[in-house]
């Protein structure tokens, strides 16, 4: 099970919306961690994972309810530091002999202030810059009696046990969420926690590169590998890394599925042929993909069709290169979490990312996914470590299912052509205004609705489109980009003037959550 030789921290997920942020905070501190839903964390799992420390996440359940989520009792006997957050704090208290009560009148949501006790706690070293510290609370129930061995180190008006600890066992429990932005000094708690747990900060991109290359060689041996190259950062970094590990045992396949952006196929193939000396097949499969998508409008059906066809195409080329045994993909950690862990865990399936949830059960090719443990910004750091061109690393993400998920409803060639043109004008505008690097991802979605307009003296009846631009750190949460009105007005005018088929432009100002970045 252990996929890394680094010190590991285990985050047991009880379904909080912000569990991913705990992982982010820890990765920023060069600590390797994994999130696992509580149902999967058994005694045997704990033994084989051998964490150096454990964090219990928050979650929506109440420990008072029958059958509420619990970690196995054996976690407390591992002899490693444990930090319980919000629900994680309550479950820890309950299991260790304290008491939790329903929060009649004592619920706290949002900003609160914690005051420290007079006794010092190493977890809080350097934390209380002021007499009280702002934290983010989100709880209904509250701890009404702490477990034997615990002492109180911080209180808030509605949480008398805001920070408690059993110092002798290295167990810490906080009612608030130190991982969120609204707990401004929260990162300090994690820094102290991992120091107390003895982590050496060994999770660096240099170390990762060496280890990934060794693992790829071990996994692949002398077999051939094909890599689905999309021209995005992830698959490109995966390809360069694997090429460094196994040289020309690797063949890249760039699939033109008819769902690419304007000039994308030409640009990507040229970039790779000019910069990298690796075997690259250009597969023109536009008819295949667009034919099968014809008449389909359900988002999950579209994703599954595209996922299946990609695999069919890769299998065909695997044979052609003399029997490749492995398929390499640029799958990232958030893809894995959003498609798999959420559905297996306490939360729900959001969507099947084509390179995870959409793969057929029987495929005849084994997967090599050397980026499966990384967040997007870590992939970019690895790309820099591998010497990929800076402009290439800075490219906005582009999803595997491509324009299909930016064309809600039925996909037609005519709509795709319109979408490609509108998207090109929009990105050109963003670049001209020097905004490209400030934005995590920007694109146009063509809406399945036509609207009436007037141009010159004539009536128009054309498609409406939505512009999307978001800021984000890792794609897990996102906010809309605050363009100026001038920018939006100028862009709308350009799109309507330059793109035949669109007569109305809207700007999507939904954050994630509650929206997702893509429209499907
Ligand atoms: P959502 O829409 O889920 O997107 O908020 C988060 C990020 O993931 C990208 N995305 C995908 N990438 N295959 C991919 O390789 C997919 O199926 C897929 N779906 C979404 C999306 O572009 C955004 O960056």
Short mmCIF file of C-alpha atoms and ligand atoms in Angstrom, two decimals:
data_model
loop_
_atom_site.label_atom_id
_atom_site.label_comp_id
_atom_site.label_asym_id
_atom_site.label_seq_id
_atom_site.Cartn_x
_atom_site.Cartn_y
_atom_site.Cartn_z
CA UNK A 1 0.00 0.00 0.00
CA UNK A 2 2.74 2.48 0.80
CA UNK A 3 3.41 4.42 -2.34
CA UNK A 4 6.10 6.61 -0.85
CA UNK A 5 9.10 6.23 1.41
CA UNK A 6 8.43 9.64 2.93
CA UNK A 7 7.11 10.11 6.44
CA UNK A 8 3.34 9.89 6.09
CA UNK A 9 0.54 11.71 7.80
CA UNK A 10 -2.95 10.23 7.64
CA UNK A 11 -6.02 12.47 7.42
CA UNK A 12 -9.16 10.55 8.34
CA UNK A 13 -12.03 12.20 6.47
CA UNK A 14 -15.39 12.50 8.20
CA UNK A 15 -16.88 14.39 5.27
CA UNK A 16 -16.00 18.03 5.87
CA UNK A 17 -16.15 20.28 2.81
CA UNK A 18 -12.70 21.62 3.70
CA UNK A 19 -10.77 18.41 4.32
CA UNK A 20 -8.75 19.05 1.14
CA UNK A 21 -7.48 22.25 2.66
CA UNK A 22 -5.87 20.36 5.53
CA UNK A 23 -3.87 18.41 2.94
CA UNK A 24 -2.91 21.66 1.19
CA UNK A 25 -1.64 23.23 4.40
CA UNK A 26 0.48 20.15 5.13
CA UNK A 27 1.90 19.84 1.61
CA UNK A 28 2.93 23.50 1.85
CA UNK A 29 4.97 22.45 4.88
CA UNK A 30 6.69 19.70 2.83
CA UNK A 31 4.78 16.96 4.61
CA UNK A 32 3.44 13.97 2.67
CA UNK A 33 -0.16 13.22 3.63
CA UNK A 34 -3.10 11.25 2.30
CA UNK A 35 -6.83 11.66 2.89
CA UNK A 36 -8.86 8.49 3.46
CA UNK A 37 -12.59 8.27 4.19
CA UNK A 38 -13.21 6.92 7.69
CA UNK A 39 -14.97 3.79 6.37
CA UNK A 40 -11.74 2.62 4.73
CA UNK A 41 -9.61 3.13 7.82
CA UNK A 42 -9.55 -0.29 9.49
CA UNK A 43 -7.07 -1.71 12.01
CA UNK A 44 -5.22 -3.44 9.17
CA UNK A 45 -5.15 -0.24 7.14
CA UNK A 46 -3.61 1.67 10.04
CA UNK A 47 -0.93 -0.98 10.49
CA UNK A 48 0.10 -0.98 6.87
CA UNK A 49 -0.15 2.80 6.36
CA UNK A 50 1.98 3.33 9.47
CA UNK A 51 1.30 7.05 9.86
CA UNK A 52 3.70 9.23 11.78
CA UNK A 53 0.72 11.38 12.84
CA UNK A 54 -3.05 11.40 12.31
CA UNK A 55 -5.59 14.19 11.81
CA UNK A 56 -9.34 13.71 12.23
CA UNK A 57 -11.20 16.06 9.88
CA UNK A 58 -14.44 17.87 10.55
CA UNK A 59 -17.72 16.53 9.23
CA UNK A 60 -21.47 17.08 9.13
CA UNK A 61 -22.55 14.23 11.46
CA UNK A 62 -23.33 14.38 15.18
CA UNK A 63 -21.38 12.03 17.47
CA UNK A 64 -24.52 11.77 19.58
CA UNK A 65 -26.40 9.93 16.82
CA UNK A 66 -26.36 6.14 16.60
CA UNK A 67 -23.94 4.86 13.99
CA UNK A 68 -22.10 8.18 13.71
CA UNK A 69 -18.73 7.99 11.91
CA UNK A 70 -15.81 6.82 14.08
CA UNK A 71 -12.17 5.96 13.58
CA UNK A 72 -11.09 2.52 14.86
CA UNK A 73 -10.23 2.48 18.58
CA UNK A 74 -6.76 1.24 17.66
CA UNK A 75 -5.83 4.65 16.28
CA UNK A 76 -5.37 5.85 19.86
CA UNK A 77 -2.92 3.01 20.56
CA UNK A 78 -0.59 3.79 17.64
CA UNK A 79 1.47 6.00 19.92
CA UNK A 80 1.53 8.85 17.35
CA UNK A 81 0.28 12.44 17.73
CA UNK A 82 -3.38 13.01 16.83
CA UNK A 83 -5.11 16.29 16.04
CA UNK A 84 -8.93 16.37 16.04
CA UNK A 85 -10.67 19.21 14.24
CA UNK A 86 -14.33 20.19 14.86
CA UNK A 87 -16.24 16.88 14.44
CA UNK A 88 -12.84 15.22 14.79
CA UNK A 89 -12.42 16.91 18.17
CA UNK A 90 -15.85 15.78 19.32
CA UNK A 91 -15.39 12.18 18.23
CA UNK A 92 -12.03 12.11 19.98
CA UNK A 93 -13.52 13.39 23.25
CA UNK A 94 -16.46 11.00 23.11
CA UNK A 95 -14.27 7.96 22.40
CA UNK A 96 -11.75 8.85 25.10
CA UNK A 97 -14.33 9.34 27.87
CA UNK A 98 -15.52 12.95 27.53
CA UNK A 99 -19.01 14.14 26.62
CA UNK A 100 -20.60 15.95 23.69
CA UNK A 101 -23.98 17.71 23.80
CA UNK A 102 -26.37 19.05 21.23
CA UNK A 103 -25.79 22.73 20.69
CA UNK A 104 -29.08 24.29 21.82
CA UNK A 105 -28.26 27.97 21.65
CA UNK A 106 -24.53 27.36 21.58
CA UNK A 107 -23.98 26.73 17.88
CA UNK A 108 -21.27 28.88 16.33
CA UNK A 109 -20.89 29.55 12.64
CA UNK A 110 -18.30 31.93 11.31
CA UNK A 111 -15.80 34.22 12.95
CA UNK A 112 -15.01 33.77 16.66
CA UNK A 113 -12.19 34.73 18.96
CA UNK A 114 -10.19 32.33 21.10
CA UNK A 115 -8.46 33.46 24.28
CA UNK A 116 -5.48 31.44 25.54
CA UNK A 117 -5.12 29.95 29.00
CA UNK A 118 -2.10 30.94 31.06
CA UNK A 119 -0.40 27.55 30.64
CA UNK A 120 1.79 27.22 27.54
CA UNK A 121 1.03 24.55 24.95
CA UNK A 122 3.73 23.74 22.36
CA UNK A 123 1.00 23.39 19.71
CA UNK A 124 0.32 27.10 20.14
CA UNK A 125 3.94 28.32 20.00
CA UNK A 126 4.01 31.67 18.22
CA UNK A 127 0.29 31.54 17.56
CA UNK A 128 -1.31 34.06 19.89
CA UNK A 129 0.15 37.27 18.54
CA UNK A 130 -2.62 39.15 20.37
CA UNK A 131 -4.60 38.48 23.52
CA UNK A 132 -7.15 36.72 21.39
CA UNK A 133 -6.92 35.06 18.01
CA UNK A 134 -9.48 34.99 15.21
CA UNK A 135 -10.67 31.51 14.24
CA UNK A 136 -13.40 30.06 12.01
CA UNK A 137 -16.06 28.01 13.80
CA UNK A 138 -18.72 25.86 12.22
CA UNK A 139 -20.38 23.62 14.79
CA UNK A 140 -23.78 22.80 16.23
CA UNK A 141 -22.80 20.29 18.95
CA UNK A 142 -20.16 21.10 21.52
CA UNK A 143 -17.94 19.29 23.99
CA UNK A 144 -19.46 19.58 27.48
CA UNK A 145 -16.86 17.51 29.36
CA UNK A 146 -13.31 16.82 28.25
CA UNK A 147 -11.81 13.36 28.41
CA UNK A 148 -9.56 12.32 31.33
CA UNK A 149 -5.97 13.45 30.78
CA UNK A 150 -7.00 16.55 28.76
CA UNK A 151 -6.55 20.18 29.83
CA UNK A 152 -7.98 23.38 28.39
CA UNK A 153 -5.64 25.76 26.56
CA UNK A 154 -8.05 28.08 24.78
CA UNK A 155 -11.68 29.15 25.03
CA UNK A 156 -14.17 31.13 22.96
CA UNK A 157 -17.48 32.58 24.17
CA UNK A 158 -19.47 29.62 22.83
CA UNK A 159 -16.76 26.95 23.00
CA UNK A 160 -15.25 26.68 26.49
CA UNK A 161 -13.15 23.81 25.17
CA UNK A 162 -11.95 25.48 21.97
CA UNK A 163 -8.41 24.10 22.38
CA UNK A 164 -7.66 21.09 24.58
CA UNK A 165 -4.77 18.68 24.77
CA UNK A 166 -3.51 15.58 26.52
CA UNK A 167 0.15 16.55 26.42
CA UNK A 168 1.43 13.20 27.72
CA UNK A 169 -0.15 11.35 24.77
CA UNK A 170 0.33 14.13 22.19
CA UNK A 171 -3.42 14.30 21.53
CA UNK A 172 -4.75 17.72 20.49
CA UNK A 173 -8.31 18.81 19.84
CA UNK A 174 -9.62 22.08 18.43
CA UNK A 175 -13.24 23.09 17.89
CA UNK A 176 -12.45 25.51 15.03
CA UNK A 177 -11.00 25.01 11.54
CA UNK A 178 -7.32 26.03 11.42
CA UNK A 179 -7.09 25.06 7.72
CA UNK A 180 -9.35 27.80 6.37
CA UNK A 181 -8.35 31.22 5.24
CA UNK A 182 -10.54 32.84 7.92
CA UNK A 183 -8.34 31.42 10.66
CA UNK A 184 -5.49 33.74 9.65
CA UNK A 185 -2.80 32.11 11.77
CA UNK A 186 -4.06 28.56 11.35
CA UNK A 187 -1.01 27.39 9.39
CA UNK A 188 1.04 27.95 12.56
CA UNK A 189 -0.91 25.21 14.35
CA UNK A 190 -0.12 22.73 11.58
CA UNK A 191 3.52 23.80 11.59
CA UNK A 192 3.71 23.17 15.34
CA UNK A 193 1.80 19.90 15.07
CA UNK A 194 4.15 18.41 12.50
CA UNK A 195 7.17 19.65 14.46
CA UNK A 196 5.83 17.87 17.56
CA UNK A 197 5.28 14.75 15.43
CA UNK A 198 8.89 14.89 14.23
CA UNK A 199 8.36 15.37 10.48
CA UNK A 200 11.54 16.36 8.70
CA UNK A 201 9.89 18.24 5.78
CA UNK A 202 11.18 15.66 3.27
CA UNK A 203 8.41 16.15 0.67
CA UNK A 204 10.21 18.27 -1.96
CA UNK A 205 9.90 18.20 -5.74
CA UNK A 206 13.56 17.21 -6.19
CA UNK A 207 13.03 14.20 -3.93
CA UNK A 208 9.73 13.44 -5.62
CA UNK A 209 11.31 13.43 -9.08
CA UNK A 210 13.98 10.89 -8.07
CA UNK A 211 11.47 8.67 -6.34
CA UNK A 212 8.93 8.85 -9.20
CA UNK A 213 11.58 7.88 -11.75
CA UNK A 214 12.67 4.92 -9.65
CA UNK A 215 9.06 3.78 -9.22
CA UNK A 216 8.24 4.13 -12.92
CA UNK A 217 11.27 1.94 -13.80
CA UNK A 218 10.28 -0.64 -11.19
CA UNK A 219 6.65 -0.74 -12.37
CA UNK A 220 7.31 -0.80 -16.07
CA UNK A 221 10.46 -2.90 -16.37
CA UNK A 222 11.28 -3.21 -20.07
CA UNK A 223 7.65 -3.01 -21.23
CA UNK A 224 6.40 -0.37 -23.64
CA UNK A 225 4.22 2.48 -22.42
CA UNK A 226 1.89 4.79 -24.28
CA UNK A 227 0.97 8.16 -22.86
CA UNK A 228 -2.18 10.05 -23.71
CA UNK A 229 -0.91 13.53 -24.35
CA UNK A 230 -3.45 16.35 -24.29
CA UNK A 231 -1.05 19.25 -24.39
CA UNK A 232 -2.14 20.27 -20.93
CA UNK A 233 0.36 20.70 -18.13
CA UNK A 234 -0.44 17.40 -16.39
CA UNK A 235 -0.06 14.98 -19.26
CA UNK A 236 3.00 16.88 -20.53
CA UNK A 237 4.76 16.73 -17.17
CA UNK A 238 3.83 13.04 -16.91
CA UNK A 239 5.24 12.39 -20.40
CA UNK A 240 8.52 14.21 -19.77
CA UNK A 241 8.97 12.48 -16.41
CA UNK A 242 8.28 9.03 -17.86
CA UNK A 243 10.54 9.72 -20.83
CA UNK A 244 13.30 10.62 -18.39
CA UNK A 245 12.70 7.29 -16.63
CA UNK A 246 12.40 4.90 -19.58
CA UNK A 247 13.42 6.81 -22.75
CA UNK A 248 11.97 5.51 -26.01
CA UNK A 249 10.04 2.69 -24.36
CA UNK A 250 7.49 5.54 -24.20
CA UNK A 251 5.32 6.60 -27.15
CA UNK A 252 3.01 9.58 -26.77
CA UNK A 253 -0.37 9.60 -28.48
CA UNK A 254 -2.05 12.91 -29.11
CA UNK A 255 -5.73 12.31 -29.87
CA UNK A 256 -7.64 14.88 -31.86
CA UNK A 257 -11.15 14.05 -30.70
CA UNK A 258 -12.82 17.01 -32.38
CA UNK A 259 -13.27 18.60 -28.95
CA UNK A 260 -10.09 20.66 -28.93
CA UNK A 261 -9.71 24.44 -28.95
CA UNK A 262 -8.79 26.48 -32.01
CA UNK A 263 -5.34 25.49 -33.42
CA UNK A 264 -4.71 23.28 -30.38
CA UNK A 265 -3.80 20.10 -32.26
CA UNK A 266 -1.25 21.88 -34.47
CA UNK A 267 0.24 23.90 -31.60
CA UNK A 268 0.70 20.98 -29.23
CA UNK A 269 2.17 18.60 -31.79
CA UNK A 270 4.58 21.33 -32.94
CA UNK A 271 5.61 22.17 -29.38
CA UNK A 272 6.41 18.55 -28.62
CA UNK A 273 8.12 17.81 -31.93
CA UNK A 274 10.25 20.98 -31.64
CA UNK A 275 11.24 20.59 -27.98
CA UNK A 276 11.26 16.89 -27.20
CA UNK A 277 12.83 14.03 -28.94
CA UNK A 278 10.20 11.45 -28.12
CA UNK A 279 8.05 9.25 -30.36
CA UNK A 280 4.69 10.99 -30.90
CA UNK A 281 1.66 9.69 -32.79
CA UNK A 282 -1.00 12.15 -33.98
CA UNK A 283 -4.33 10.31 -34.02
CA UNK A 284 -7.12 12.06 -35.91
CA UNK A 285 -10.25 10.53 -34.34
CA UNK A 286 -12.69 13.38 -34.80
CA UNK A 287 -15.25 11.28 -36.66
CA UNK A 288 -15.20 8.54 -34.04
CA UNK A 289 -15.79 10.83 -31.04
CA UNK A 290 -18.27 13.24 -32.64
CA UNK A 291 -20.17 10.34 -34.20
CA UNK A 292 -20.69 8.59 -30.86
CA UNK A 293 -21.56 11.80 -29.06
CA UNK A 294 -24.20 12.64 -31.61
CA UNK A 295 -27.56 13.05 -29.90
CA UNK A 296 -26.17 12.68 -26.36
CA UNK A 297 -26.89 15.41 -23.87
CA UNK A 298 -26.53 13.90 -20.39
CA UNK A 299 -23.25 15.10 -18.78
CA UNK A 300 -22.27 11.77 -17.23
CA UNK A 301 -23.13 9.85 -20.42
CA UNK A 302 -20.94 12.19 -22.44
CA UNK A 303 -18.05 11.77 -20.00
CA UNK A 304 -18.34 7.98 -20.04
CA UNK A 305 -18.45 7.85 -23.85
CA UNK A 306 -15.37 10.04 -24.14
CA UNK A 307 -13.51 8.03 -21.47
CA UNK A 308 -14.32 4.77 -23.27
CA UNK A 309 -13.32 6.06 -26.70
CA UNK A 310 -10.01 7.39 -25.40
CA UNK A 311 -9.25 3.92 -24.10
CA UNK A 312 -10.29 2.30 -27.41
CA UNK A 313 -7.93 4.61 -29.27
CA UNK A 314 -5.09 4.02 -26.82
CA UNK A 315 -5.59 0.26 -27.06
CA UNK A 316 -5.40 0.43 -30.83
CA UNK A 317 -2.12 2.32 -30.68
CA UNK A 318 -0.79 0.13 -27.89
CA UNK A 319 -0.97 -2.75 -30.38
CA UNK A 320 0.59 -0.70 -33.16
CA UNK A 321 3.69 0.21 -31.15
CA UNK A 322 4.42 -3.45 -30.64
CA UNK A 323 2.27 -4.34 -27.65
CA UNK A 324 2.45 -1.58 -25.06
CA UNK A 325 1.44 -2.94 -21.67
CA UNK A 326 0.95 0.37 -19.86
CA UNK A 327 -1.08 3.51 -20.35
CA UNK A 328 0.34 6.65 -18.73
CA UNK A 329 -1.99 9.45 -17.66
CA UNK A 330 -1.56 12.79 -15.91
CA UNK A 331 -4.15 12.06 -13.22
CA UNK A 332 -3.86 14.36 -10.20
CA UNK A 333 -4.79 13.95 -6.57
CA UNK A 334 -7.88 16.19 -6.77
CA UNK A 335 -9.14 14.06 -9.72
CA UNK A 336 -8.78 10.98 -7.56
CA UNK A 337 -10.49 12.57 -4.60
CA UNK A 338 -13.38 14.13 -6.53
CA UNK A 339 -14.12 10.97 -8.51
CA UNK A 340 -13.33 8.16 -6.13
CA UNK A 341 -12.82 9.07 -2.52
CA UNK A 342 -15.89 11.28 -2.36
CA UNK A 343 -18.13 8.57 -3.74
CA UNK A 344 -16.60 5.91 -1.51
CA UNK A 345 -16.46 8.33 1.38
CA UNK A 346 -18.90 10.43 3.27
CA UNK A 347 -19.57 12.93 0.44
CA UNK A 348 -21.20 12.36 -2.95
CA UNK A 349 -19.86 11.84 -6.48
CA UNK A 350 -19.58 15.23 -8.13
CA UNK A 351 -18.58 14.15 -11.62
CA UNK A 352 -16.56 11.38 -13.25
CA UNK A 353 -13.31 12.89 -14.44
CA UNK A 354 -12.61 10.98 -17.61
CA UNK A 355 -9.18 9.78 -16.55
CA UNK A 356 -10.47 8.32 -13.28
CA UNK A 357 -14.18 7.57 -12.99
CA UNK A 358 -14.74 7.10 -16.71
CA UNK A 359 -12.30 4.25 -17.33
CA UNK A 360 -13.82 0.92 -18.31
CA UNK A 361 -13.42 -1.96 -15.85
CA UNK A 362 -11.58 -4.13 -18.40
CA UNK A 363 -9.04 -2.30 -20.45
CA UNK A 364 -6.09 -4.60 -21.01
CA UNK A 365 -3.62 -1.83 -20.21
CA UNK A 366 -2.20 -1.17 -16.77
CA UNK A 367 -2.10 2.42 -15.62
CA UNK A 368 1.00 4.46 -14.83
CA UNK A 369 -0.03 7.66 -13.11
CA UNK A 370 3.08 9.29 -11.66
CA UNK A 371 1.26 12.49 -10.62
CA UNK A 372 -1.55 10.76 -8.74
CA UNK A 373 -0.34 12.08 -5.40
CA UNK A 374 0.15 15.69 -6.48
CA UNK A 375 -1.91 18.86 -6.46
CA UNK A 376 -1.84 21.09 -9.53
CA UNK A 377 0.63 23.62 -8.15
CA UNK A 378 2.93 20.75 -7.19
CA UNK A 379 2.75 19.46 -10.78
CA UNK A 380 3.77 22.90 -11.99
CA UNK A 381 6.69 22.87 -9.53
CA UNK A 382 7.68 19.44 -10.84
CA UNK A 383 7.44 20.76 -14.42
CA UNK A 384 9.85 23.56 -13.53
CA UNK A 385 12.13 21.00 -11.86
CA UNK A 386 12.08 19.02 -15.15
CA UNK A 387 12.87 22.13 -17.20
CA UNK A 388 9.61 22.50 -19.16
CA UNK A 389 9.23 25.95 -20.80
CA UNK A 390 7.73 28.49 -18.38
CA UNK A 391 4.97 29.56 -20.79
CA UNK A 392 3.94 25.97 -21.15
CA UNK A 393 3.77 25.38 -17.41
CA UNK A 394 1.64 28.49 -17.02
CA UNK A 395 -1.06 27.24 -19.43
CA UNK A 396 -4.54 27.12 -17.98
CA UNK A 397 -5.81 23.60 -17.30
CA UNK A 398 -7.86 22.02 -20.08
CA UNK A 399 -10.08 19.04 -19.18
CA UNK A 400 -9.75 15.66 -20.88
CA UNK A 401 -13.37 15.71 -22.19
CA UNK A 402 -12.48 19.07 -23.76
CA UNK A 403 -15.16 21.27 -25.27
CA UNK A 404 -17.80 18.58 -24.73
CA UNK A 405 -18.28 19.74 -21.14
CA UNK A 406 -18.40 23.38 -22.27
CA UNK A 407 -21.27 22.65 -24.60
CA UNK A 408 -24.14 21.76 -22.24
CA UNK A 409 -26.86 19.78 -23.97
CA UNK A 410 -26.42 18.26 -27.39
CA UNK A 411 -23.04 18.61 -29.10
CA UNK A 412 -23.04 19.57 -32.75
CA UNK A 413 -20.13 20.37 -35.05
CA UNK A 414 -21.64 23.78 -35.76
CA UNK A 415 -21.81 24.62 -32.05
CA UNK A 416 -18.25 23.43 -31.51
CA UNK A 417 -17.01 25.65 -34.33
CA UNK A 418 -18.75 28.67 -32.84
CA UNK A 419 -17.41 27.84 -29.39
CA UNK A 420 -13.83 27.54 -30.68
CA UNK A 421 -14.00 30.99 -32.28
CA UNK A 422 -15.55 32.65 -29.22
CA UNK A 423 -13.03 31.02 -26.90
CA UNK A 424 -10.12 32.21 -29.04
CA UNK A 425 -11.36 35.83 -28.95
CA UNK A 426 -11.87 35.66 -25.16
CA UNK A 427 -8.40 34.25 -24.46
CA UNK A 428 -6.89 36.80 -26.82
CA UNK A 429 -8.62 39.55 -24.84
CA UNK A 430 -7.31 38.14 -21.55
CA UNK A 431 -3.77 37.96 -22.90
CA UNK A 432 -3.94 41.46 -24.40
CA UNK A 433 -5.00 42.85 -21.04
CA UNK A 434 -2.15 41.01 -19.29
CA UNK A 435 -4.53 38.98 -17.12
CA UNK A 436 -3.72 35.44 -18.25
CA UNK A 437 -1.38 34.58 -15.38
CA UNK A 438 -3.69 36.03 -12.72
CA UNK A 439 -6.44 33.64 -13.74
CA UNK A 440 -6.48 29.94 -12.91
CA UNK A 441 -8.68 29.02 -15.86
CA UNK A 442 -10.77 30.90 -18.41
CA UNK A 443 -13.02 29.62 -21.16
CA UNK A 444 -16.28 30.11 -22.96
CA UNK A 445 -19.27 27.78 -22.65
CA UNK A 446 -21.85 27.81 -25.43
CA UNK A 447 -25.35 27.62 -24.00
CA UNK A 448 -28.06 25.34 -25.38
CA UNK A 449 -30.33 28.28 -26.01
CA UNK A 450 -30.80 30.74 -28.82
CA UNK A 451 -31.90 34.27 -28.17
CA UNK A 452 -33.25 37.15 -30.21
CA UNK A 453 -31.08 40.13 -30.98
CA UNK A 454 -30.80 43.01 -33.39
CA UNK A 455 -27.74 43.76 -35.50
CA UNK A 456 -27.74 46.58 -38.01
CA UNK A 457 -31.35 46.71 -39.04
CA UNK A 458 -31.90 42.98 -38.88
CA UNK A 459 -33.18 40.48 -36.38
CA UNK A 460 -30.78 37.79 -35.18
CA UNK A 461 -31.62 34.48 -33.54
CA UNK A 462 -28.31 33.04 -32.36
CA UNK A 463 -26.68 31.23 -29.47
CA UNK A 464 -25.92 32.77 -26.09
CA UNK A 465 -22.58 32.03 -24.45
CA UNK A 466 -21.15 32.34 -20.96
CA UNK A 467 -17.65 33.52 -20.15
CA UNK A 468 -16.00 31.78 -17.22
CA UNK A 469 -12.83 32.89 -15.44
CA UNK A 470 -11.84 31.72 -11.98
CA UNK A 471 -9.09 32.12 -9.47
CA UNK A 472 -8.06 29.03 -7.56
CA UNK A 473 -5.07 27.34 -5.98
CA UNK A 474 -5.81 23.77 -6.93
CA UNK A 475 -9.18 23.63 -8.67
CA UNK A 476 -10.88 22.26 -5.56
CA UNK A 477 -12.39 25.60 -4.64
CA UNK A 478 -12.60 28.63 -6.88
CA UNK A 479 -13.90 32.17 -7.10
CA UNK A 480 -14.93 34.13 -10.16
CA UNK A 481 -12.38 36.61 -11.49
CA UNK A 482 -13.40 40.27 -10.90
CA UNK A 483 -12.99 41.67 -14.44
CA UNK A 484 -13.68 45.36 -14.88
CA UNK A 485 -16.89 46.39 -16.61
CA UNK A 486 -14.79 47.86 -19.41
CA UNK A 487 -13.09 44.52 -20.01
CA UNK A 488 -16.38 42.64 -20.02
CA UNK A 489 -18.04 45.16 -22.32
CA UNK A 490 -15.15 45.18 -24.78
CA UNK A 491 -14.99 41.37 -24.82
CA UNK A 492 -18.73 40.95 -25.36
CA UNK A 493 -18.61 43.43 -28.24
CA UNK A 494 -15.67 41.65 -29.85
CA UNK A 495 -17.28 38.20 -29.54
CA UNK A 496 -20.60 39.36 -31.01
CA UNK A 497 -18.87 41.24 -33.84
CA UNK A 498 -16.26 38.63 -34.67
CA UNK A 499 -18.06 35.33 -34.06
CA UNK A 500 -20.92 34.43 -36.35
CA UNK A 501 -23.56 32.48 -34.42
CA UNK A 502 -23.41 34.29 -31.06
CA UNK A 503 -25.55 37.30 -30.27
CA UNK A 504 -25.50 37.35 -26.45
CA UNK A 505 -22.67 37.15 -23.94
CA UNK A 506 -23.03 36.58 -20.19
CA UNK A 507 -20.45 36.36 -17.40
CA UNK A 508 -20.67 33.45 -14.95
CA UNK A 509 -20.06 34.71 -11.40
CA UNK A 510 -20.58 31.42 -9.55
CA UNK A 511 -17.90 30.31 -7.12
CA UNK A 512 -16.96 26.66 -6.46
CA UNK A 513 -18.69 25.49 -4.36
CA UNK A 514 -21.60 25.76 -5.01
CA UNK A 515 -20.81 25.63 -8.75
CA UNK A 516 -18.07 23.62 -10.38
CA UNK A 517 -15.52 25.24 -12.67
CA UNK A 518 -16.69 23.49 -15.83
CA UNK A 519 -20.34 23.64 -16.78
CA UNK A 520 -20.73 19.85 -16.82
P1 LIG B 1 -14.62 21.05 -11.94
O1 LIG B 1 -15.48 21.36 -13.14
O2 LIG B 1 -14.78 19.65 -11.44
O3 LIG B 1 -13.13 21.15 -12.49
O4 LIG B 1 -14.75 22.08 -10.86
C1 LIG B 1 -11.98 21.19 -11.68
C2 LIG B 1 -10.78 21.15 -12.62
O5 LIG B 1 -10.68 19.87 -13.24
C3 LIG B 1 -10.77 20.00 -14.66
N1 LIG B 1 -11.57 18.86 -15.13
C4 LIG B 1 -11.06 17.75 -15.70
N2 LIG B 1 -9.80 17.42 -16.02
N3 LIG B 1 -10.56 15.36 -16.90
C5 LIG B 1 -9.56 16.23 -16.65
O6 LIG B 1 -8.43 15.92 -17.01
C6 LIG B 1 -11.84 15.61 -16.59
O7 LIG B 1 -12.72 14.81 -16.83
C7 LIG B 1 -12.10 16.88 -15.98
N4 LIG B 1 -13.25 17.48 -15.55
C8 LIG B 1 -12.88 18.70 -15.03
C9 LIG B 1 -11.41 21.35 -14.90
O8 LIG B 1 -11.07 21.87 -16.18
C10 LIG B 1 -10.86 22.16 -13.75
O9 LIG B 1 -9.55 22.61 -14.02
#
